[in-house]
């Protein structure tokens, strides 16, 4: 599957509901954020708390254009928590933090419009 930032792109192929359920998307709260100057594309290293069932997980997120480091701790974000960890340079990213491209192509984080418990699952 090819991911695109083009809002005019055609939708992806149809999948079964069970395929959707296999993707575990949860809410977590960013505990800390730090610069990741070794990344090929500008990124931050995030530590996200997904509650007692999942715990703290690390994520590399290319969100430097829309967010400052000091604005991220305490913010809730959505992430896929059941992908295999991915090596991003020297950093092991354990979850995929979700976002949408804005008009300029920069990532805007996806989050609930009111606080929900860490670890809550998207359905």
Short mmCIF file of C-alpha atoms in Angstrom, two decimals:
data_model
loop_
_atom_site.label_atom_id
_atom_site.label_comp_id
_atom_site.label_asym_id
_atom_site.label_seq_id
_atom_site.Cartn_x
_atom_site.Cartn_y
_atom_site.Cartn_z
CA UNK A 1 0.00 0.00 0.00
CA UNK A 2 1.27 3.46 -0.90
CA UNK A 3 0.59 6.26 1.57
CA UNK A 4 -0.03 9.70 0.16
CA UNK A 5 -0.43 13.23 1.47
CA UNK A 6 -2.52 14.23 -1.55
CA UNK A 7 -6.06 15.07 -0.35
CA UNK A 8 -7.38 14.49 -3.88
CA UNK A 9 -5.99 10.94 -3.99
CA UNK A 10 -8.43 8.10 -4.49
CA UNK A 11 -9.41 6.08 -1.42
CA UNK A 12 -7.52 2.89 -0.61
CA UNK A 13 -8.86 -0.52 -1.56
CA UNK A 14 -11.86 -1.80 0.41
CA UNK A 15 -11.00 -3.98 3.41
CA UNK A 16 -13.04 -6.18 5.74
CA UNK A 17 -14.05 -4.86 9.16
CA UNK A 18 -11.86 -7.54 10.75
CA UNK A 19 -8.86 -6.01 8.94
CA UNK A 20 -9.65 -2.68 10.61
CA UNK A 21 -10.00 -4.35 14.02
CA UNK A 22 -6.54 -5.87 13.62
CA UNK A 23 -5.03 -2.37 13.78
CA UNK A 24 -4.83 -1.42 17.47
CA UNK A 25 -5.12 2.40 17.69
CA UNK A 26 -4.87 3.80 21.22
CA UNK A 27 -4.72 7.15 22.97
CA UNK A 28 -1.67 8.08 24.99
CA UNK A 29 -0.25 11.17 26.65
CA UNK A 30 3.15 12.47 25.62
CA UNK A 31 5.43 12.28 28.67
CA UNK A 32 8.51 13.79 27.05
CA UNK A 33 9.76 15.04 23.70
CA UNK A 34 13.29 15.64 22.53
CA UNK A 35 15.01 16.65 19.33
CA UNK A 36 16.26 13.90 17.04
CA UNK A 37 19.03 15.61 15.05
CA UNK A 38 20.32 12.29 13.63
CA UNK A 39 17.08 11.58 11.74
CA UNK A 40 17.20 11.85 7.93
CA UNK A 41 13.98 13.92 7.99
CA UNK A 42 13.39 16.38 10.86
CA UNK A 43 11.75 14.49 13.74
CA UNK A 44 11.23 14.38 17.48
CA UNK A 45 11.66 11.43 19.84
CA UNK A 46 8.47 11.03 21.89
CA UNK A 47 7.84 8.99 25.02
CA UNK A 48 4.10 8.28 25.26
CA UNK A 49 2.14 6.85 28.22
CA UNK A 50 -0.59 4.44 27.06
CA UNK A 51 -1.75 3.50 30.58
CA UNK A 52 -1.17 0.39 32.65
CA UNK A 53 -2.10 -2.16 29.96
CA UNK A 54 0.49 -0.99 27.42
CA UNK A 55 2.81 1.28 29.39
CA UNK A 56 5.28 3.79 28.02
CA UNK A 57 6.31 3.50 24.36
CA UNK A 58 8.75 5.43 22.17
CA UNK A 59 7.91 7.01 18.82
CA UNK A 60 9.82 8.95 16.20
CA UNK A 61 7.47 11.61 14.83
CA UNK A 62 8.03 13.98 11.91
CA UNK A 63 6.06 16.81 13.50
CA UNK A 64 8.74 19.51 13.78
CA UNK A 65 7.02 21.96 11.44
CA UNK A 66 3.82 22.33 13.48
CA UNK A 67 4.96 21.65 17.06
CA UNK A 68 7.67 22.86 19.42
CA UNK A 69 9.25 20.48 21.92
CA UNK A 70 7.87 22.31 24.94
CA UNK A 71 4.29 22.21 23.57
CA UNK A 72 4.17 18.39 23.35
CA UNK A 73 4.37 16.99 26.93
CA UNK A 74 0.87 16.53 28.35
CA UNK A 75 -0.75 16.38 24.90
CA UNK A 76 -2.85 13.33 24.03
CA UNK A 77 -2.16 11.60 20.71
CA UNK A 78 -3.42 8.58 18.81
CA UNK A 79 -0.99 5.84 17.79
CA UNK A 80 -0.92 2.36 16.31
CA UNK A 81 0.49 0.23 19.13
CA UNK A 82 0.62 -3.20 17.48
CA UNK A 83 3.01 -2.65 14.56
CA UNK A 84 6.42 -4.28 14.93
CA UNK A 85 9.02 -1.81 16.28
CA UNK A 86 10.87 0.03 13.54
CA UNK A 87 14.48 1.16 13.59
CA UNK A 88 14.67 4.85 12.65
CA UNK A 89 18.41 5.53 12.47
CA UNK A 90 19.77 4.85 15.96
CA UNK A 91 16.29 5.08 17.55
CA UNK A 92 13.82 2.19 17.92
CA UNK A 93 10.30 3.52 17.33
CA UNK A 94 7.77 1.26 19.07
CA UNK A 95 4.49 2.89 17.96
CA UNK A 96 3.27 4.88 14.96
CA UNK A 97 1.98 8.28 16.09
CA UNK A 98 -0.89 9.30 13.81
CA UNK A 99 -1.42 12.58 12.03
CA UNK A 100 -2.70 14.21 8.86
CA UNK A 101 -0.88 16.40 6.37
CA UNK A 102 -1.93 20.05 6.44
CA UNK A 103 -2.13 22.17 3.27
CA UNK A 104 1.65 22.58 3.25
CA UNK A 105 2.25 18.83 3.76
CA UNK A 106 3.38 19.16 7.39
CA UNK A 107 2.00 16.65 9.90
CA UNK A 108 -0.82 17.68 12.26
CA UNK A 109 -1.34 15.26 15.14
CA UNK A 110 -4.57 13.28 15.44
CA UNK A 111 -6.13 13.42 18.92
CA UNK A 112 -9.52 13.34 20.66
CA UNK A 113 -11.33 16.65 21.16
CA UNK A 114 -11.60 16.00 24.91
CA UNK A 115 -9.44 14.02 27.34
CA UNK A 116 -9.96 10.26 27.43
CA UNK A 117 -8.16 7.63 29.55
CA UNK A 118 -4.70 6.64 28.36
CA UNK A 119 -4.93 3.31 26.57
CA UNK A 120 -8.49 3.91 25.28
CA UNK A 121 -8.92 2.08 21.97
CA UNK A 122 -10.36 3.55 18.77
CA UNK A 123 -13.46 1.76 17.56
#
